[in-house]
CSV table of C-alpha atoms in Angstrom, one decimal:
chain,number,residue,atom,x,y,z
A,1,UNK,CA,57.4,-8.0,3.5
A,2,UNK,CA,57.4,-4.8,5.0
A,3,UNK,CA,55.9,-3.8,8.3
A,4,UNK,CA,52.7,-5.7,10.5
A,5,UNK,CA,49.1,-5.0,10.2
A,6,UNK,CA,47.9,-7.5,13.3
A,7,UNK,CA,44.2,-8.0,13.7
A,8,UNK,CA,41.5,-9.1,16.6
A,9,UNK,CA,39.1,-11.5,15.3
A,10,UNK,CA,35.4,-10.7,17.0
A,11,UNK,CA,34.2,-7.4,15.9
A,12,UNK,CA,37.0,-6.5,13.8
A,13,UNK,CA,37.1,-9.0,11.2
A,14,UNK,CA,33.9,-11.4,12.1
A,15,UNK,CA,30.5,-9.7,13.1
A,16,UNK,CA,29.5,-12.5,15.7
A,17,UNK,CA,27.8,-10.4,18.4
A,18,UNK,CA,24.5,-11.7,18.0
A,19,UNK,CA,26.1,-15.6,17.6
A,20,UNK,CA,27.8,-14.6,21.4
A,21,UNK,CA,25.0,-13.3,22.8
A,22,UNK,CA,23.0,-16.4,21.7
A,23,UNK,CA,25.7,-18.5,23.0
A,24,UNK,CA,25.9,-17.0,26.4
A,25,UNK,CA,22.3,-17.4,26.8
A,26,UNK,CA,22.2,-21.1,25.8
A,27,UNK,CA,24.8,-21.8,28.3
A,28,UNK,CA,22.7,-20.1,30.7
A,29,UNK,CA,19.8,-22.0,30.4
A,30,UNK,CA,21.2,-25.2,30.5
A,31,UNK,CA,22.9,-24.5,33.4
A,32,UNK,CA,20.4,-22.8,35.4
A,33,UNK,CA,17.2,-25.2,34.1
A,34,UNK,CA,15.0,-22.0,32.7
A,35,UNK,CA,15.0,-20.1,29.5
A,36,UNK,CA,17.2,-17.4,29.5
A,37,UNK,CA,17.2,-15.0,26.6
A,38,UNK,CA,19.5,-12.5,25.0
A,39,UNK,CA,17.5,-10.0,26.1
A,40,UNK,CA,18.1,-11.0,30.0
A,41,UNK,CA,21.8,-10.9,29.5
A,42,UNK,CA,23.5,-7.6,30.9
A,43,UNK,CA,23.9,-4.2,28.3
A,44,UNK,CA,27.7,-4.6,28.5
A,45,UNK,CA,27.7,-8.9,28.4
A,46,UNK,CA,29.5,-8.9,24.4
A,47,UNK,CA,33.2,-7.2,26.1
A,48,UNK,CA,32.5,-8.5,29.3
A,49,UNK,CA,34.6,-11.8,30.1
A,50,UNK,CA,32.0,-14.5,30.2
A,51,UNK,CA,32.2,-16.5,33.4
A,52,UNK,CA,31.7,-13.0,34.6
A,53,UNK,CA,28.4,-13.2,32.8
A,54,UNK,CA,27.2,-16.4,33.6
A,55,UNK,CA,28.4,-15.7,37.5
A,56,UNK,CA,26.4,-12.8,37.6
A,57,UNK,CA,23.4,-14.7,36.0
A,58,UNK,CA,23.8,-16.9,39.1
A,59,UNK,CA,25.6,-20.0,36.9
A,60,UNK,CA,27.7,-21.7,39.3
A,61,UNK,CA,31.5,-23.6,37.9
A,62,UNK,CA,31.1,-21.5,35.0
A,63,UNK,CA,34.1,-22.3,34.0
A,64,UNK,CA,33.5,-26.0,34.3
A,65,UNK,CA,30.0,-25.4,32.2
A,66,UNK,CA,32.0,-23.2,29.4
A,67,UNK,CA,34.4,-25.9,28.7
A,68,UNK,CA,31.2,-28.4,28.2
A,69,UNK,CA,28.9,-26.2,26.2
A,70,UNK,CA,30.4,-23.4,25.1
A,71,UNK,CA,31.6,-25.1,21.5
A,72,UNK,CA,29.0,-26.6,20.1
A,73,UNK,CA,26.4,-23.8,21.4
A,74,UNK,CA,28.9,-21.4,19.4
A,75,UNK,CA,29.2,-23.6,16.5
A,76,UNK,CA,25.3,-23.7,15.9
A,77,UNK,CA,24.7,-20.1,16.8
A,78,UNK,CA,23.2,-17.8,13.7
A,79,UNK,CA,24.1,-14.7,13.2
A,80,UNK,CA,28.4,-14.8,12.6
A,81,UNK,CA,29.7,-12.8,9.1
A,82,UNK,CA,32.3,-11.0,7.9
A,83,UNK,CA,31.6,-7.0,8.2
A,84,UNK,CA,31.7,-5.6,4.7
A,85,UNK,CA,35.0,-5.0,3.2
A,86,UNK,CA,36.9,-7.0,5.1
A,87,UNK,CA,38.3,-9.8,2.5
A,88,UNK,CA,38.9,-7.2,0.0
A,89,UNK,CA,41.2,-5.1,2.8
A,90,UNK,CA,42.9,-8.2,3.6
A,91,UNK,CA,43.7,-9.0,-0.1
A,92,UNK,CA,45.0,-5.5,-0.3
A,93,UNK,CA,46.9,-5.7,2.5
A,94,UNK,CA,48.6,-8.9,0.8
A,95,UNK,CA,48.7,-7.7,-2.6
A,96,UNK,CA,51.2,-4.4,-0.4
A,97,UNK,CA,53.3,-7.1,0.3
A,98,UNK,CA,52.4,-6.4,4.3
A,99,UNK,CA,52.9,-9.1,6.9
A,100,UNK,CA,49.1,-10.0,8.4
A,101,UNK,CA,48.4,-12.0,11.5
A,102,UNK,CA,45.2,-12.3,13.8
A,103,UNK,CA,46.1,-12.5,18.0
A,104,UNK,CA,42.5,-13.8,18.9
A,105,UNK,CA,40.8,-14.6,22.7
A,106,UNK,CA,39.2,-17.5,20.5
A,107,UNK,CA,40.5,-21.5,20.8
A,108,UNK,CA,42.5,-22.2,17.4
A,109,UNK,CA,40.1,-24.8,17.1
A,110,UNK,CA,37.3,-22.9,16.3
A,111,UNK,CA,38.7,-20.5,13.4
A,112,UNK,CA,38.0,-23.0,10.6
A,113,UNK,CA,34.6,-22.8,11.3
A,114,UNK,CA,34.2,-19.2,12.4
A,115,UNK,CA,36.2,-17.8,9.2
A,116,UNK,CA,36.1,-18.5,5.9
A,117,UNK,CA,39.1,-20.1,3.9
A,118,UNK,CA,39.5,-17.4,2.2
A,119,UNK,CA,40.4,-15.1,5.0
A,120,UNK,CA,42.3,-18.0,6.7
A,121,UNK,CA,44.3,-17.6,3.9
A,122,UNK,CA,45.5,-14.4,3.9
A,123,UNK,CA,46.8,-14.4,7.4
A,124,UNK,CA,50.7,-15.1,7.8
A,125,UNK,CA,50.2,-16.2,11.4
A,126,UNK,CA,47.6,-16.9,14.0
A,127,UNK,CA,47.8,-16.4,17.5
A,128,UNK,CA,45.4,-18.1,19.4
A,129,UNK,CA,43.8,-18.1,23.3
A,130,UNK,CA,46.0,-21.2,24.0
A,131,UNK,CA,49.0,-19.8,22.2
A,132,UNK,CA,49.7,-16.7,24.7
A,133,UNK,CA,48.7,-15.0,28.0
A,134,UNK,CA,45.4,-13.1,26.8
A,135,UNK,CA,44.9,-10.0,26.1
A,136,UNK,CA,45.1,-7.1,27.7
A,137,UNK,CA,48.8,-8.9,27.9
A,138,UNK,CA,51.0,-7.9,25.3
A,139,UNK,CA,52.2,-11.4,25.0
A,140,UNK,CA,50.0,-12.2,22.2
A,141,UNK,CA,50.8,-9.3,20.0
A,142,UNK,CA,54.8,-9.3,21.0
A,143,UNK,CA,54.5,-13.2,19.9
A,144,UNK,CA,52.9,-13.0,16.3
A,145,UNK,CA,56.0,-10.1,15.8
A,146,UNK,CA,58.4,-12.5,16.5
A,147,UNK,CA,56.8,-14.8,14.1
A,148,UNK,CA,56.7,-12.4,11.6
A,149,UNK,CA,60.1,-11.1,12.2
A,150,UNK,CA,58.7,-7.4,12.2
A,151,UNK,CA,59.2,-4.7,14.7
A,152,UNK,CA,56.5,-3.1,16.9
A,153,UNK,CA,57.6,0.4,16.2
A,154,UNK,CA,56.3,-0.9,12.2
A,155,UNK,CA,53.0,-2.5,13.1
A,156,UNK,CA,49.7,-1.7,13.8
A,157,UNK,CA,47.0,-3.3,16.4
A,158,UNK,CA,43.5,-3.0,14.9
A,159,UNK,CA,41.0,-4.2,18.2
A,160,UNK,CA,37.4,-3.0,19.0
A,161,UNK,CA,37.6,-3.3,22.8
A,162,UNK,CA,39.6,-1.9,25.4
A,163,UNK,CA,41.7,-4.2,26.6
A,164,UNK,CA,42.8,-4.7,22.8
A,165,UNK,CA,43.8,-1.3,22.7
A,166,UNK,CA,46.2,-1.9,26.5
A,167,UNK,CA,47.7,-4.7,24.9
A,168,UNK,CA,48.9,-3.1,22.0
A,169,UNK,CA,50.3,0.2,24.0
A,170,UNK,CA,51.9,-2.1,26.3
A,171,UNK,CA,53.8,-3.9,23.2
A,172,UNK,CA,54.7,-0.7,21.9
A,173,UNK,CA,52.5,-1.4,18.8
A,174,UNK,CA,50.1,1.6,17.1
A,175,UNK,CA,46.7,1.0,18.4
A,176,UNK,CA,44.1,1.5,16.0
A,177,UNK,CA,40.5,1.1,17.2
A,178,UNK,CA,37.8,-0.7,14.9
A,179,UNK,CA,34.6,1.8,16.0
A,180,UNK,CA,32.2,-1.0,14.5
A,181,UNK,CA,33.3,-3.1,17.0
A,182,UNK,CA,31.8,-4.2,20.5
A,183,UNK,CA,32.9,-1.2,22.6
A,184,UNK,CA,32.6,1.7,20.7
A,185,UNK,CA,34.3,5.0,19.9
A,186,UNK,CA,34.4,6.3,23.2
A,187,UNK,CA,35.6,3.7,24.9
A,188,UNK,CA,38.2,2.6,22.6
A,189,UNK,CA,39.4,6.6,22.4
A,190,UNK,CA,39.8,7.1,26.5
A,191,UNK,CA,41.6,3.7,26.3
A,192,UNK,CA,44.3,5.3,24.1
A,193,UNK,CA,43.8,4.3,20.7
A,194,UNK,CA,45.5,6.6,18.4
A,195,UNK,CA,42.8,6.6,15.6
A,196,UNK,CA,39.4,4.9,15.9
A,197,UNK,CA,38.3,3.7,12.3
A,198,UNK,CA,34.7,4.1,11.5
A,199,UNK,CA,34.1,1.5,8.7
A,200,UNK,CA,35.7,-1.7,8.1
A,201,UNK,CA,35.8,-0.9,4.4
A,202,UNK,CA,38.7,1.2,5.5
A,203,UNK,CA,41.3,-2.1,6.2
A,204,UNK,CA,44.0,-1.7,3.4
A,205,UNK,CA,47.8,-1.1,3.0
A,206,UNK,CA,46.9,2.6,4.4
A,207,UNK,CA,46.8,1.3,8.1
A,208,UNK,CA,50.0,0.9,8.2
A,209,UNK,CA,50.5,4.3,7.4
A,210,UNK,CA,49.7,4.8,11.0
A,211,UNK,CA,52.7,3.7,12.5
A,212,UNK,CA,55.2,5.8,11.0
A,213,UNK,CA,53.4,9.0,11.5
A,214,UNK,CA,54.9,11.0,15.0
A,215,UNK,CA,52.7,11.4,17.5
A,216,UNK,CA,51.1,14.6,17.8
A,217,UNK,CA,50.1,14.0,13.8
A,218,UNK,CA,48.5,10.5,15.1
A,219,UNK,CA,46.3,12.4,17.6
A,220,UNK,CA,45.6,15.2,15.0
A,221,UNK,CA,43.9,12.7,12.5
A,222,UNK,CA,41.8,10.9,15.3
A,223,UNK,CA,38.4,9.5,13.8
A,224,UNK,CA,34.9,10.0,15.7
A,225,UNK,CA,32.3,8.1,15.0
């Protein structure tokens, strides 16, 4: 295979907003004894870390809490799909003869039931939270390389939040930003991402075009939303 396409999971490949949101709130009112509702959750709560959420909700040990709850409020959340065009960019990825792998925040434990089998199946590696220091650490990314035998300088990072986009400048990877995703064009732009993507109909064999292109032609062909 030639070259890396690596992927984040949330907002890149999976549209589970709304399922995180839901889940942040359940483990808020079970913590705290009183309904608490998406709505009552902080504008930025879907990239924000979320024992910073819960904290600031006034959860106490959320950490504690997260380890109890956190699964099966996930696991019954609605609202978790793949964004359009995602499984047919990944089976034209594969069908390039392009080495694919996912480094994810998310437990490896919970991919079965967060993607679909097909999409499982078209990944060459998986790099999990407990697999690697998380992002914005480079560790991740620098560890489904190795896997992969592939070279940063021939890979590309596709993330939707900021510290996706500091993880994959720090492991000399091309970061691409997914501008569906939770942050948004802006932010993933000012954080250094070399193109930001509008649709995720656009996953295929030409992101790795990306990572062979010099610079100044990189920064030329940036996308806006």
């Amino acid at each position: 295979m030639t070259g890396a396409v690596l992927f984040d999971m949330d907002g890149v490949l999976l549209d589970s907003r709304e399922a995180v949101l839901a889940t942040l709130a359940g483990v808020a009112t079970a913590a705290l004894g009183r309904r608490i509702t998406v709505a009552d959750l902080p504008p930025a709560a879907a990239t924000t870390p979320r024992v910073e959420v819960l904290t600031g909700l006034g959860v106490t040990e959320p950490d504690e809490l997260c380890e109890l709850w956190w699964d099966p409020a996930l696991a019954t959340a609605a609202g978790t799909a793949l964004f359009p065009g995602v499984l047919q960019g990944l089976m034209a990825v594969k069908d390039a003869g392009i080495a694919t792998g996912l480094v994810t925040l998310q437990k490896r434990d919970r991919l079965s039931w967060l993607l679909p089998p097909a999409v499982l199946d078209l990944l060459d590696v998986t790099v999990c939270r407990e697999d690697a220091e998380p992002k914005p650490a480079p560790d991740g990314l620098l560890l489904a390389l190795g896997k992969l035998g592939a070279a940063p300088f021939e890979a590309i990072f596709l993330g939707d939040t900021v510290a996706d986009i500091i993880a994959a400048r720090a492991a000399g990877i091309t970061p691409l930003g997914a501008g569906w995703g939770y942050a948004g064009t802006a932010a993933l732009a000012a954080a250094g991402a070399t193109v930001v993507l509008d649709d995720a109909a656009r996953i295929g064999p030409g992101l790795l075009d990306y990572a062979s292109r010099p610079p100044a032609v990189l920064t030329a062909t940036t996308h806006t939303r």
